[in-house]
Every structure is written in structure tokens, then in C-alpha cells.
PDB file of C-alpha atoms and ligand atoms in Angstrom:
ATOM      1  CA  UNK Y   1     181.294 -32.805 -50.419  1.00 64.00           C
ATOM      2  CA  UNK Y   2     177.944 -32.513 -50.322  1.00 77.00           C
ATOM      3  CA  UNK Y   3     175.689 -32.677 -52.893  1.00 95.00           C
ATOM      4  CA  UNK Y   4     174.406 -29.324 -53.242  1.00 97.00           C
ATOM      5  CA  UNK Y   5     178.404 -28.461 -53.591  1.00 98.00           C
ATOM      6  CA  UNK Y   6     178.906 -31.082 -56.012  1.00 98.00           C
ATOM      7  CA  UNK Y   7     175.956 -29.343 -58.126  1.00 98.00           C
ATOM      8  CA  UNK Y   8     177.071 -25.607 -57.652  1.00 98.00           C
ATOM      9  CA  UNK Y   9     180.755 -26.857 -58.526  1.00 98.00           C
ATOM     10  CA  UNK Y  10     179.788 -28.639 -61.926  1.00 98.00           C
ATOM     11  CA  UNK Y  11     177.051 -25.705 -63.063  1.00 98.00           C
ATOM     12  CA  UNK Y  12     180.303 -23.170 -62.370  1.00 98.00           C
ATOM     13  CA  UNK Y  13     182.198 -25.628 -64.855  1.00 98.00           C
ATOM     14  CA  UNK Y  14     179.475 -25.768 -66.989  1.00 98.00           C
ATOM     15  CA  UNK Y  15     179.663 -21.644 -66.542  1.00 98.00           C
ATOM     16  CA  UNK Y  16     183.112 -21.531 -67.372  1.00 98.00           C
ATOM     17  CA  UNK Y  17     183.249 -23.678 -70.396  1.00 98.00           C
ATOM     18  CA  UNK Y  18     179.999 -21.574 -71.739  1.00 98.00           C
ATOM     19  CA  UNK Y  19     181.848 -18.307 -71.755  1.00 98.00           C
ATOM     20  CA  UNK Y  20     185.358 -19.220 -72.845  1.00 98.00           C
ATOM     21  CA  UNK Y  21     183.333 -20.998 -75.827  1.00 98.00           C
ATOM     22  CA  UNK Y  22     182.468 -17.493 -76.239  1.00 97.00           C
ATOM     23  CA  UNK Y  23     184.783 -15.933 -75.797  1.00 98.00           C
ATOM     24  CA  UNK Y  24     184.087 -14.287 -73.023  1.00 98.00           C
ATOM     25  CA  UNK Y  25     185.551 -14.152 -69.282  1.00 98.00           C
ATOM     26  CA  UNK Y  26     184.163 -16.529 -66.885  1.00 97.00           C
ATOM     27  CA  UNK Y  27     184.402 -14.539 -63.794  1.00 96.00           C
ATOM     28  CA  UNK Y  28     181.866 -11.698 -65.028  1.00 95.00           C
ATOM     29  CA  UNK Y  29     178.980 -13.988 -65.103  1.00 98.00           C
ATOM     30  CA  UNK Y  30     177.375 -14.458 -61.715  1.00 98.00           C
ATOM     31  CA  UNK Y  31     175.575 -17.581 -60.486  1.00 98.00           C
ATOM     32  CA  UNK Y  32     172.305 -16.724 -58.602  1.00 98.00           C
ATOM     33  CA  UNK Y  33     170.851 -19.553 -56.928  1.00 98.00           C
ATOM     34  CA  UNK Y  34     167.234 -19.923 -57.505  1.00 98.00           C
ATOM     35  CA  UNK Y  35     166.100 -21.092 -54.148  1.00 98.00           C
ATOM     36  CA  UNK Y  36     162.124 -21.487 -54.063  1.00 97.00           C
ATOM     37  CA  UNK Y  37     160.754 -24.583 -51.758  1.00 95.00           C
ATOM     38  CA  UNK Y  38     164.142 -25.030 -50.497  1.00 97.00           C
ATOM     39  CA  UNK Y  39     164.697 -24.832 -47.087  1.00 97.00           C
ATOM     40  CA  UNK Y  40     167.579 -22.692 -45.113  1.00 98.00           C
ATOM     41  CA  UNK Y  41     169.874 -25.192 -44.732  1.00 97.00           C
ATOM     42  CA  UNK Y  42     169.564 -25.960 -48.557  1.00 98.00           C
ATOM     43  CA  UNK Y  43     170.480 -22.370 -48.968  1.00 98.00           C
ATOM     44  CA  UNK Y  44     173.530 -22.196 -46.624  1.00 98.00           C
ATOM     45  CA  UNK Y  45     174.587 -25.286 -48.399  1.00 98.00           C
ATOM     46  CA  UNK Y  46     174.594 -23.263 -52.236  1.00 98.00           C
ATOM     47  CA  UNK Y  47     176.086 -19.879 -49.991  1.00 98.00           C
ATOM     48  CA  UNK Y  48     178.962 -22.217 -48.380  1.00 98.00           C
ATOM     49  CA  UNK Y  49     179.289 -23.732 -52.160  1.00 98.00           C
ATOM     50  CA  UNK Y  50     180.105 -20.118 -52.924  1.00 97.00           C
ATOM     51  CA  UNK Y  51     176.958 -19.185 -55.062  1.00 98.00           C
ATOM     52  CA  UNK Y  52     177.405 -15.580 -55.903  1.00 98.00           C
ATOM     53  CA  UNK Y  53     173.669 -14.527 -54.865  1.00 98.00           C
ATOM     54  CA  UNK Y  54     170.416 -16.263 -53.840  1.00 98.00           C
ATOM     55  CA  UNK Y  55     166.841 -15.198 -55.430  1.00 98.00           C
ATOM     56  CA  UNK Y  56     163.265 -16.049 -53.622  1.00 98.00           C
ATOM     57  CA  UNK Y  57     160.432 -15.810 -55.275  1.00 97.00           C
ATOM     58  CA  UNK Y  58     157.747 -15.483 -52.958  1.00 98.00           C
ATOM     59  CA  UNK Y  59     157.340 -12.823 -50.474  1.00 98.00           C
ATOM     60  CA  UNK Y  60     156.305 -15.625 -47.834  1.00 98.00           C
ATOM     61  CA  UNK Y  61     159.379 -18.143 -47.787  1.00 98.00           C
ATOM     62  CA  UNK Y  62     161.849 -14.747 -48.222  1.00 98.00           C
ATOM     63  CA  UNK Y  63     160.445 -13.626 -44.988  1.00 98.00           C
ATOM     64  CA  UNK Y  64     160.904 -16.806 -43.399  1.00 98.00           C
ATOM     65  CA  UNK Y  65     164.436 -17.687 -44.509  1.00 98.00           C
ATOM     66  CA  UNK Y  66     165.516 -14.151 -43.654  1.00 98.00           C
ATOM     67  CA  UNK Y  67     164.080 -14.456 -39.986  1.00 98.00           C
ATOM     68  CA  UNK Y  68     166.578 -18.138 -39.922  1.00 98.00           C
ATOM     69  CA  UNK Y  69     169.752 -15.655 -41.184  1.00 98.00           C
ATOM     70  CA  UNK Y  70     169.286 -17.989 -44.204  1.00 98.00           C
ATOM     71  CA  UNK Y  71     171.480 -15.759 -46.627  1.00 98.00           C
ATOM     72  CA  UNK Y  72     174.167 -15.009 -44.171  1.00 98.00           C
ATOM     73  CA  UNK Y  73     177.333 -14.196 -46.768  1.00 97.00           C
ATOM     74  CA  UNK Y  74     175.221 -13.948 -49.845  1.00 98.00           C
ATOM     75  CA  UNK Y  75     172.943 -11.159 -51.055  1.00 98.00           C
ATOM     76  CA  UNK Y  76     169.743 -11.902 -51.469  1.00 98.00           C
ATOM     77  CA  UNK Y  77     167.660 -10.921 -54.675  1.00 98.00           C
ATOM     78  CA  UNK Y  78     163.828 -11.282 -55.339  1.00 98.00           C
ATOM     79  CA  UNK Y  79     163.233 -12.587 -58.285  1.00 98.00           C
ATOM     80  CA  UNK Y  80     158.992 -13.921 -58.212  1.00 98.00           C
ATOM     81  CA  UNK Y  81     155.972 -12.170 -59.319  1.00 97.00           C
ATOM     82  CA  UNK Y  82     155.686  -9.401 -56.758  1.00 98.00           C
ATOM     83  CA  UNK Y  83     152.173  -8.205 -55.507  1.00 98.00           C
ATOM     84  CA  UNK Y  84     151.973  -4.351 -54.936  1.00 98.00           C
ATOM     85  CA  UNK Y  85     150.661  -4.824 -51.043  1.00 98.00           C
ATOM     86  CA  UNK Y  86     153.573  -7.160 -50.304  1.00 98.00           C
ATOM     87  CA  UNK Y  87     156.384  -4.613 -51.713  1.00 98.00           C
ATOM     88  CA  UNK Y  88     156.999  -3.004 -47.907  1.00 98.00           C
ATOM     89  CA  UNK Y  89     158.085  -6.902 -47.173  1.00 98.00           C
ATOM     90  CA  UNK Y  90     160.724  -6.875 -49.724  1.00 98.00           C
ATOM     91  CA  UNK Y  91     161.859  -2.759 -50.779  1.00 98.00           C
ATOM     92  CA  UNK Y  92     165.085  -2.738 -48.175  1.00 98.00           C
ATOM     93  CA  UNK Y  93     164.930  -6.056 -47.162  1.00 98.00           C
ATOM     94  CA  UNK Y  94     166.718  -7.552 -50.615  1.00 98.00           C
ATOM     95  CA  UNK Y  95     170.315  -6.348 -52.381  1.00 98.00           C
ATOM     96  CA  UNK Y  96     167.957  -6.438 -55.811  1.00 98.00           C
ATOM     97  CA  UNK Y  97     164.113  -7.184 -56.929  1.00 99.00           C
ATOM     98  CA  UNK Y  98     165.227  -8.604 -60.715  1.00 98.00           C
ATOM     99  CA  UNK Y  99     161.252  -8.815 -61.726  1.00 98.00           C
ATOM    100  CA  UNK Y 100     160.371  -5.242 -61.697  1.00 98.00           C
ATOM    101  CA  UNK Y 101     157.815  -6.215 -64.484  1.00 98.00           C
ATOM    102  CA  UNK Y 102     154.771  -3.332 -64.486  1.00 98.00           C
ATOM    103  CA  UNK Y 103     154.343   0.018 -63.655  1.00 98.00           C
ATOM    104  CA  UNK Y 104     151.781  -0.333 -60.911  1.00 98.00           C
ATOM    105  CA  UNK Y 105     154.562  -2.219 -59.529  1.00 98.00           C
ATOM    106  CA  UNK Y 106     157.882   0.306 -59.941  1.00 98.00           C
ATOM    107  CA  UNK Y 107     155.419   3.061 -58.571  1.00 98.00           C
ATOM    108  CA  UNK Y 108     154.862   1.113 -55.430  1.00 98.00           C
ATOM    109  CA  UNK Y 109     158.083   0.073 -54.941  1.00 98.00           C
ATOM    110  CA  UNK Y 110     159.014   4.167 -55.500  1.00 98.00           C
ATOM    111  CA  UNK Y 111     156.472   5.040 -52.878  1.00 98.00           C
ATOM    112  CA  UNK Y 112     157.853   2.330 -50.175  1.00 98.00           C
ATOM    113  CA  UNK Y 113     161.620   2.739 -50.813  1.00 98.00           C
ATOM    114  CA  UNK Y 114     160.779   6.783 -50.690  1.00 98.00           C
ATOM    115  CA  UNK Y 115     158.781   6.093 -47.281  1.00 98.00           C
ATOM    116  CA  UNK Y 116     161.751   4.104 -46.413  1.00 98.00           C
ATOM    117  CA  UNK Y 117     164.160   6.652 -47.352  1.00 98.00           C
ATOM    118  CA  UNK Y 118     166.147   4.210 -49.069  1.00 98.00           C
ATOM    119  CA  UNK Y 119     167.071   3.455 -52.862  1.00 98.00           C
ATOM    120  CA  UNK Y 120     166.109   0.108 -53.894  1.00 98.00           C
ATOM    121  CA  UNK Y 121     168.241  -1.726 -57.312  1.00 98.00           C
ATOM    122  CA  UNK Y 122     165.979  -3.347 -59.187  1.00 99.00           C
ATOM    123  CA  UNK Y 123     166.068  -5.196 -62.803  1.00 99.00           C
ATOM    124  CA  UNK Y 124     163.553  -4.324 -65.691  1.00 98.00           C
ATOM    125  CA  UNK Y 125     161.555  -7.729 -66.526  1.00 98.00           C
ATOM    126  CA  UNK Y 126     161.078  -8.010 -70.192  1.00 98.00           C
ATOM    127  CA  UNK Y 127     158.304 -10.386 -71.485  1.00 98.00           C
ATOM    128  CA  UNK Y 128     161.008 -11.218 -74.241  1.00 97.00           C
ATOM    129  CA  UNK Y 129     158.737 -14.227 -75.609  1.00 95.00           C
ATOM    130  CA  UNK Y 130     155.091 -12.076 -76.222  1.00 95.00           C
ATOM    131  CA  UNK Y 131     153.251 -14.957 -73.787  1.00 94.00           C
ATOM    132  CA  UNK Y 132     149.836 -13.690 -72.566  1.00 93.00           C
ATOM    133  CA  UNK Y 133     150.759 -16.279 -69.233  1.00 91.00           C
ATOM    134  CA  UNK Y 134     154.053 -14.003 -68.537  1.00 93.00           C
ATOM    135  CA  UNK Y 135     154.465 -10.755 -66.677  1.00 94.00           C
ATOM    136  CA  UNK Y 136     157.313  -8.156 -68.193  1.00 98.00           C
ATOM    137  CA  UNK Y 137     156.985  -5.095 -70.182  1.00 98.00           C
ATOM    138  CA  UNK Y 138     157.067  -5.765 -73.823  1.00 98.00           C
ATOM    139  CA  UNK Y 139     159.430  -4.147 -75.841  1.00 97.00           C
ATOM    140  CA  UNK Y 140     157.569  -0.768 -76.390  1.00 98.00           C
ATOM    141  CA  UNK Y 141     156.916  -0.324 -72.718  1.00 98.00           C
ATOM    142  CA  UNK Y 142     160.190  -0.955 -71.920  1.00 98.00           C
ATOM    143  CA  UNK Y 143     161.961   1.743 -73.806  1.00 98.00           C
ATOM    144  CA  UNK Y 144     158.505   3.553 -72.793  1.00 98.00           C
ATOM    145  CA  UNK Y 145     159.696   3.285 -69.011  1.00 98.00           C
ATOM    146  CA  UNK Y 146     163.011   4.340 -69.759  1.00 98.00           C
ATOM    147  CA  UNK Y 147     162.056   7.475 -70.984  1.00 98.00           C
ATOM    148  CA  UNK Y 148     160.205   7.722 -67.970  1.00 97.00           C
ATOM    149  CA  UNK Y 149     162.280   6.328 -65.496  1.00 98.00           C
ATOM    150  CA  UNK Y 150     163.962  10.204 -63.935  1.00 98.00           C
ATOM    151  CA  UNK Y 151     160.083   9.937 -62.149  1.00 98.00           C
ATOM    152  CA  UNK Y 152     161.609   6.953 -59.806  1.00 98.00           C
ATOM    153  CA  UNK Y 153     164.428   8.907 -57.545  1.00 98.00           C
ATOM    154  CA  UNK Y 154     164.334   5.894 -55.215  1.00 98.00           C
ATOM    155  CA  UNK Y 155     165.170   3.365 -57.693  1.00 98.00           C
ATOM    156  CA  UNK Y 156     167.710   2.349 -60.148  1.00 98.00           C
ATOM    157  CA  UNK Y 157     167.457   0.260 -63.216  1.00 98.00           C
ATOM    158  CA  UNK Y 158     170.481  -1.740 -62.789  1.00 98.00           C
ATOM    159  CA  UNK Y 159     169.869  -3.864 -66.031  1.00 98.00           C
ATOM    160  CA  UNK Y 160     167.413  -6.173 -67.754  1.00 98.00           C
ATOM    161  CA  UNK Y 161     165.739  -9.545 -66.633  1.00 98.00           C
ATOM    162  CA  UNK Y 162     163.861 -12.179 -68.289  1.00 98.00           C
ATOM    163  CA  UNK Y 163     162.239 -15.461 -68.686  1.00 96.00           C
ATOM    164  CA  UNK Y 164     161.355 -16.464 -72.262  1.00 94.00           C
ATOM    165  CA  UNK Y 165     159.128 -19.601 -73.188  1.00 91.00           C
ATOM    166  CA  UNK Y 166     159.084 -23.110 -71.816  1.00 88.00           C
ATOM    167  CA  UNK Y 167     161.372 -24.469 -74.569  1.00 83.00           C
ATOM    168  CA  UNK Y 168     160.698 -28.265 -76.269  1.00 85.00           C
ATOM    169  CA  UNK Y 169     164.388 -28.539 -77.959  1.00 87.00           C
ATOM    170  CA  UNK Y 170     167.316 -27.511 -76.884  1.00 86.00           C
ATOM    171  CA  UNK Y 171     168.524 -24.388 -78.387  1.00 90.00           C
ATOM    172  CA  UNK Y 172     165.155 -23.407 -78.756  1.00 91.00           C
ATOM    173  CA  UNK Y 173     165.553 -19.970 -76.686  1.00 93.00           C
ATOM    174  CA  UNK Y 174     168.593 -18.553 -78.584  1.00 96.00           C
ATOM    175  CA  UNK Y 175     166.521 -16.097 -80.568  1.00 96.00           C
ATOM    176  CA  UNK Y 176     164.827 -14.698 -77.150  1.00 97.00           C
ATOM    177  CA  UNK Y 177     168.182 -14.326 -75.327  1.00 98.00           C
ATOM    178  CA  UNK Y 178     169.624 -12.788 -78.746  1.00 98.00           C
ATOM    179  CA  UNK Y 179     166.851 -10.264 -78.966  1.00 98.00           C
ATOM    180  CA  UNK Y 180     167.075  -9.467 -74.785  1.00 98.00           C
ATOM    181  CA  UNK Y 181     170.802  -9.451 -75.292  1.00 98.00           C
ATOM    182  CA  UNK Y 182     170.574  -6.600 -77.943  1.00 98.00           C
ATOM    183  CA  UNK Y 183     168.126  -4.930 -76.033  1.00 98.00           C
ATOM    184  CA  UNK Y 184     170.945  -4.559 -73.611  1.00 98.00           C
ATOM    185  CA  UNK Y 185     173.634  -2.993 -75.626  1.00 98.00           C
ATOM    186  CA  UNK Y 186     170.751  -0.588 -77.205  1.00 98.00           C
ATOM    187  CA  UNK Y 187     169.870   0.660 -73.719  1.00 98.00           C
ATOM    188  CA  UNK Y 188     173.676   1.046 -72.447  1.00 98.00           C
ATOM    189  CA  UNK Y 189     174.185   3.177 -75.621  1.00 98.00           C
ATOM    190  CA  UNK Y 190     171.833   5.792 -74.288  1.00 98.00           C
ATOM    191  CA  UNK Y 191     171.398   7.718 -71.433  1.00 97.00           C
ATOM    192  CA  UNK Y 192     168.256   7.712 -69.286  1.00 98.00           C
ATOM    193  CA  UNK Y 193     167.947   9.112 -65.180  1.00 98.00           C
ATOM    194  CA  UNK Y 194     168.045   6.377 -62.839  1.00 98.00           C
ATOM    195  CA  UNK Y 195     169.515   3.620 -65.276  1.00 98.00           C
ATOM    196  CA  UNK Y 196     172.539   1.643 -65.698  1.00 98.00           C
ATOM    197  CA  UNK Y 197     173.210  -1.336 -67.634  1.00 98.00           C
ATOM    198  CA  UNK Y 198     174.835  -3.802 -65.340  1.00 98.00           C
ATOM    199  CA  UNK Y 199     173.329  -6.805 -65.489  1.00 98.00           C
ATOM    200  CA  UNK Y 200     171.436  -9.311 -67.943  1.00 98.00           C
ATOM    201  CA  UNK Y 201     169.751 -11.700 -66.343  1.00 98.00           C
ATOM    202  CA  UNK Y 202     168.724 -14.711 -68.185  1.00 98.00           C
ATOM    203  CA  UNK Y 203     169.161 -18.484 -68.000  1.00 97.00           C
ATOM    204  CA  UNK Y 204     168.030 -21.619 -66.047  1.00 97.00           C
ATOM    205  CA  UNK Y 205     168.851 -24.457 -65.757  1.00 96.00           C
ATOM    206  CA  UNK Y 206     167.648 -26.415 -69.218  1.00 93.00           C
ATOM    207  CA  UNK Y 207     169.308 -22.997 -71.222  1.00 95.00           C
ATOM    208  CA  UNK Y 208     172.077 -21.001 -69.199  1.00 97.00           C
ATOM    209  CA  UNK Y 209     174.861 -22.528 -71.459  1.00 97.00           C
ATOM    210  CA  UNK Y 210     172.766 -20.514 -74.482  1.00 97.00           C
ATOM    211  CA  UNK Y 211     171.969 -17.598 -72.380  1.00 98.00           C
ATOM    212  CA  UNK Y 212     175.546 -17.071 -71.326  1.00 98.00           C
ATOM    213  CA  UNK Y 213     176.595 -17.840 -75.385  1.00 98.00           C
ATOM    214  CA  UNK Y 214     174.013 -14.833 -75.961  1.00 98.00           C
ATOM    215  CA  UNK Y 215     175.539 -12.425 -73.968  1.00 98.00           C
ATOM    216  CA  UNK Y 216     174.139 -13.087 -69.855  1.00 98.00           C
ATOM    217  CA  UNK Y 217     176.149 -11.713 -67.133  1.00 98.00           C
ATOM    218  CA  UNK Y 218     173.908 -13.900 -64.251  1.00 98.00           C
ATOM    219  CA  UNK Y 219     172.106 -17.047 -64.625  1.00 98.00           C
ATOM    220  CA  UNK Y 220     169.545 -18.268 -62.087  1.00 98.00           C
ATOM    221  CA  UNK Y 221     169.710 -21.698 -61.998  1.00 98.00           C
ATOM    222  CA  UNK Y 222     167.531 -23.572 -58.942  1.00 98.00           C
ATOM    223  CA  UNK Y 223     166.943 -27.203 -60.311  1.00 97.00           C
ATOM    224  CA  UNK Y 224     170.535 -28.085 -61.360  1.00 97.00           C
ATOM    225  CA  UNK Y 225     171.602 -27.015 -57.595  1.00 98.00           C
ATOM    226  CA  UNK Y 226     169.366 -28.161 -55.366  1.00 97.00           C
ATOM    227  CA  UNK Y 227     167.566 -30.932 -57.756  1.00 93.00           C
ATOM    228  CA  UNK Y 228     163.943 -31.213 -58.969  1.00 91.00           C
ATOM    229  CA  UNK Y 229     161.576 -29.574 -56.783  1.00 85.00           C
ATOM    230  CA  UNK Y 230     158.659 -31.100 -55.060  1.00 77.00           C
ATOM    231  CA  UNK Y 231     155.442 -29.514 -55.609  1.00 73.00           C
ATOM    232  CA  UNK Y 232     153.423 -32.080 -53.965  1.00 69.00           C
ATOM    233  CA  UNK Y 233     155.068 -31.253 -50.255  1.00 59.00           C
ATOM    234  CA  UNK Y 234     153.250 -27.521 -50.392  1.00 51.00           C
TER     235      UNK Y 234
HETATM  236  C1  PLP H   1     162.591 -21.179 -60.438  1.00 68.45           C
HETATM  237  C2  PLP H   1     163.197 -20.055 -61.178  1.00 68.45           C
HETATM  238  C3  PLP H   1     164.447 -20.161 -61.781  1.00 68.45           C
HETATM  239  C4  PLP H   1     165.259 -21.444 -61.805  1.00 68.45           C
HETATM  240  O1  PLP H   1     164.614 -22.444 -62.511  1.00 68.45           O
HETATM  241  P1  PLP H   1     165.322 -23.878 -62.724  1.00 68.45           P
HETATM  242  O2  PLP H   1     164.770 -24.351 -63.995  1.00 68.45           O
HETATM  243  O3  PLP H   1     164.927 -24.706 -61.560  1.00 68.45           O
HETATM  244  O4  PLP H   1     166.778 -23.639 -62.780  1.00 68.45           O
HETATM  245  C5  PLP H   1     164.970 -19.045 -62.402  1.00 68.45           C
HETATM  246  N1  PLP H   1     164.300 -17.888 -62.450  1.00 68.45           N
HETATM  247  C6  PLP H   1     163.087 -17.739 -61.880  1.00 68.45           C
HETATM  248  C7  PLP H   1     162.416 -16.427 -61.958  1.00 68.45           C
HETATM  249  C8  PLP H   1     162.508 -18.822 -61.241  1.00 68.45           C
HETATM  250  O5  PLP H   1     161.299 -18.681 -60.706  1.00 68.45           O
END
């Protein structure tokens, strides 16, 4: 077995024993594999592994692996800051875009998947930790954009996304996934155009056992699958 299998097998153990502590079922969480600076063959390695999706987070190396049929048997999410003059790269091109995190942004994807004639999924990224450093809508311009969302016919809100603060100890998140996670049942209590509640996606690899305890139907875990990334090589 290789090792990226070996990885992919014990974070779907580590999956597992998260939810049933929980008391929740295993199979409704979904492993996305968070594949930045890792090349296509790393990829086919976490698809053959039987990763559920894959998620790129720049516009560039999503391009690239596409054009090498990378994400043959998986769908593909993006899941990076996304520029508004790189959206026509991604609208169409990916199953989701999980870091729909500003309006500037949801309008231009609107325009391009209406241009496209096309309706694009997309998750609502929620700057669940305040940080100044982060993109998301806060809370307020979340439910803001809700209200708002009918104006989007070429989109759907298929659930919530986020990223909360570098944590120093471990359990350190559990208030940030607790807040998104009630954020979550709020929403699918009401009714709003263009929105569904299907998926909460939160934790990495240092916190996905705590995300999933909180309440996360798909982690996106890159480090604990394909190992510590090499920022030096780029
Ligand atoms: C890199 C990345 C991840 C995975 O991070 P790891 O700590 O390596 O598991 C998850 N989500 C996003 C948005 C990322 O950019």
C-alpha cells in the first residue's frame, strides 16, 4: 500500500471513531482531500485511496491538474481565495467552489455561470473566528446574503464553509466549529431562494476529530494525506 493509502485509510479511521464518539454515522461525513502543491499523481493516489472529493486552491495548479485528467473518479471542489478575473477558469469547471466568501465574488461567479448558462454549487465562507487576515462574511453578512440570495438564479448555496484561527492547543477551535455548527441548523430552519443546507465544511488536519464532534459533514484534510508540504520547492 502506498503511503498516501496508508494516510487516507487511518484519517477515515480516525473519521469513523470521531463520529460514532458522537454519535453520529460515519458514512455522512465526507473526506475532501486538500490537494495544494501536490502533484497529479499525488492526487490519483488519494482518488484510488477512495477520497470522497479533491479541493485546489489556486486557480493555476486546478487548471493544470485538470488538463493531466488529475481528478478522474473524484469531483473536484475549489476551495482557495478566488480572484473575481479568474472565476471564468473555475464557474463549470469544478462540482463546488466551498469559499464563496464576498459579494463582489458571488456576483461574478452569477455573471459567468449565467454567461455560461450553467448553475454553479457553491458553499458560503464564514469568517467564523473575526480575523482581519481571513476572507468570509461575518455573521451579519451572512444572514445579510441569505436574504439576498433569490438575486443569484445561477447559483446555489449548498451549505456553509469555514476556516477558524490557527489554534495553539488542541481543542482550541471547539467554540468556532460550535458557533458555525449552529449557524447551520439556524439557516436549515428557514427558507431562503437558492439555498440548501447540505453541507458543513470544517476541519483539517490538527482539528477534524473536533470539527466532526461539532457537527461537520466534510473535512478537508491535505497534510495528514499527502504529508507536510514544501513551500520552499515553489
Ligand atoms: C490547505 C487547506 C486545508 C488542509 O490543511 P491541512 O492542515 O494540510 O490539512 C483545508 N482547507 C483549506 C481551505 C486549505 O487551504
Amino acid at each position: 500500500m502506498s503511503t498516501i493509502a496508508q494516510n487516507v485509510a487511518r484519517v477515515r479511521q480516525q473519521i469513523r471513531e470521531a463520529a460514532l464518539a458522537a454519535g453520529r454515522d460515519p458514512e455522512e461525513i465526507l473526506l475532501c482531500a486538500a490537494t495544494k502543491m501536490n502533484d497529479a499523481a499525488a492526487v490519483r493516489a488519494a482518488i484510488a485511496a477512495g477520497v470522497d472529493c479533491c479541493g485546489e486552491n489556486r486557480v493555476q495548479e486546478l487548471v493544470q491538474k485538470a488538463g493531466e485528467d488529475a481528478y478522474r473518479g473524484a469531483p473536484v471542489h475549489f476551495i482557495g481565495h478566488l480572484q473575481t478575473n479568474k472565476v471564468r477558469q473555475v464557474v463549470g469547471k469544478v462540482d463546488l467552489i466551498q469559499s464563496a466568501d464576498r459579494r463582489n465574488l458571488l456576483e461574478a461567479l452569477e455573471k459567468e455561470a449565467a454567461r455560461q448558462g450553467i448553475v454553479q454549487a457553491v458553499l458560503l465562507e464564514v469568517n467564523i473566528g473575526g480575523e482581519a487576515s481571513k476572507s468570509g462574511f461575518s455573521v451579519p453578512e451572512l444572514w445579510e446574503e441569505l436574504e439576498e440570495f433569490g438575486k443569484y438564479p445561477h447559483l446555489r448555496a449548498r451549505g456553509l464553509m469555514a476556516i477558524p484561527p490557527v489554534s495553539t492547543y488542541p481543542g482550541e477551535n471547539l467554540q468556532f466549529f460550535s458557533e458555525m455548527s449552529q449557524l447551520f441548523v439556524d439557516i436549515s430552519g428557514k427558507k431562503y431562494d437558492n439555498v440548501s443546507m447540505a453541507q458543513l465544511s470544517m476541519g483539517m488536519s490538527g482539528d477534524f476529530p473536533d470539527a466532526i464532534a461539532c457537527g461537520s459533514t466534510m473535512v478537508r484534510v491535505g497534510t495528514a494525506i499527502f504529508g507536510p508540504r514544501d513551500y520552499h520547492s515553489v
